[in-house]
Amino acid sequence: MNIKNFPLSKAQLDGLAERYPTPFYLYDEKALRENARRIIKAFSVFPSYKEHFAVKALPNPVILKILAAEGFGADCSSLAELLLSDMAGIKGEDIIFTANETPAREYAEARKLGAIINLDDFTHIEYLERILEPGLPDLISCRYNPGPLKAGNAIIGKPEEAKYGFTRRQLIEGFRLLKRKGVKRFGLHTMVASNELSLDYHLETGRLLFDLAVEIKNKTGIALEFVNLGGGLGIPYRPEQEAVSWEALAGGLRKLYDEILTPAGLAGLAIHTEYGRPVTGPYGWLVARAIHKKEIYRNYIGLDASMADLMRPALYGAYHHITIPGKENAPAAETYDVVGSLCENNDKFAVQRKLPKIAVAAENPADPQSGDFVVIHDAGAHGRAMGFNYNGKLRCGELLLRPDGSVLQIRRAETIDDYFATLEPGALKELS
Ligand SMILES: *Cc1c(COP(=O)(O)O)cnc(C)c1O
């Protein structure tokens, strides 16, 4: 059982919504910092540890700067993510650039910033050598795809069917080739799961990589500098689920490290991770307002947010917990589908969910603020970031709740002008 908190009262939300109309994302800085410190502390059992926060989970430079102040680096896979990290003051090898099907100019930017380049394929070694000025960097990491050695899960699929990484044989050959080409420092990376809550699964990934690090040393003479375990650690979206304990995870990995790496002479090896979801997921909420109610074959509550703001439920059938501020203790007497305004029937935040009776703004047109707030939990990762503009929907803004209780807007809501900004005004005239 985990408790689904929201850091503001109904009265505080009323005040906030006067300044920033719903919908909006709210992130809790204090909780983000406390969680980051817990992660760093748990992993301090290793001689060296770096968490490269997966920028795609919450690509806002203010969030990156907060995490950087706690000691995190960044995991990027695009030009924009590299630039966001740079803006947040994350520099050099604190950035890992995990490429896959990456355009040359993005590799060049990563090289320019001094980021660790993590290769996705054997053929990229010579490609990189050709396109990079001035040639290959001293440090290169390679991504491993264990194929049938590892079971996957629903979001990322089976490693065997996943497009990422080198096979085991290619990896050994790849490290040999990189060494011949003068590369001096090496890292090993994998990312095999997504939203996986089993501690054992993640420990098994550690064992797999540690065994492989020993095999690489034996076959190529290369002592890796780090092993990067990737992301994929789940969060308990449902109240009845349990979070993976950071201490149990780091402690379990440390045991495997001592068992496998230390006897092989790899005791100085650093551990890197690329957690995204468990870093920010539980500390962000999508706050919307209930505007319409509809009673047909089912009872519907319509929100002023849509799947354009949060697409996980539509994309994965994902569960997101919902609470109604001010009605925390009211009985869950009604069953609703909680929906957005997109012309897509999967635009549903919740299906047949038991909730307290919800008041909607349309019941009281004289007071559009009379609709209940609907808070969608665990939206701090892969939430706003996955937003889109289909159906002409404008993505909402992002607010940061500071430790002193003040609120800082860290991204404004999109406007109609943003939506039209990429149109060519001249093209309409061409047709007349
Ligand atoms: C998405 C991704 C992550 C982060 O995954 P989470 O599930 O958010 O922790 C880390 N590394 C790579 C390469 C990724 O693609």
Short mmCIF file of C-alpha atoms and ligand atoms in Angstrom, two decimals, residues 54 56-57 75 77 98 143 189 191 193-195 230-233 274-278 382, ligand 1:
data_model
loop_
_atom_site.label_atom_id
_atom_site.label_comp_id
_atom_site.label_asym_id
_atom_site.label_seq_id
_atom_site.Cartn_x
_atom_site.Cartn_y
_atom_site.Cartn_z
CA ALA A 54 16.49 10.44 -18.35
CA LYS A 56 12.78 12.52 -21.87
CA ALA A 57 10.78 11.80 -18.70
CA ASP A 75 20.67 10.99 -20.16
CA SER A 77 18.86 11.08 -26.94
CA THR A 98 22.30 7.33 -25.86
CA ARG A 143 24.64 -0.64 -25.41
CA HIS A 189 25.14 0.01 -20.97
CA MET A 191 18.14 -0.81 -20.86
CA ALA A 193 12.73 -3.04 -19.07
CA SER A 194 10.22 -0.30 -18.55
CA ASN A 195 8.15 0.40 -15.46
CA GLY A 230 19.79 2.08 -17.63
CA GLY A 231 16.34 2.96 -16.36
CA GLY A 232 13.14 0.97 -16.33
CA LEU A 233 12.52 0.90 -12.61
CA GLU A 274 19.46 6.40 -16.05
CA TYR A 275 16.32 6.44 -13.96
CA GLY A 276 13.60 8.72 -15.21
CA ARG A 277 10.20 7.55 -13.99
CA PRO A 278 11.08 6.88 -10.33
CA HIS A 382 6.42 10.72 -19.32
C1 LIG B 1 13.52 5.86 -21.41
C2 LIG B 1 14.92 5.58 -21.09
C3 LIG B 1 15.38 5.68 -19.77
C4 LIG B 1 14.51 6.00 -18.60
O1 LIG B 1 13.49 5.10 -18.38
P1 LIG B 1 12.50 5.24 -17.13
O2 LIG B 1 11.58 4.12 -17.33
O3 LIG B 1 11.85 6.57 -17.23
O4 LIG B 1 13.33 5.14 -15.91
C5 LIG B 1 16.72 5.46 -19.55
N1 LIG B 1 17.57 5.15 -20.55
C6 LIG B 1 17.17 5.04 -21.82
C7 LIG B 1 18.17 4.72 -22.88
C8 LIG B 1 15.84 5.26 -22.14
O5 LIG B 1 15.43 5.16 -23.41
#
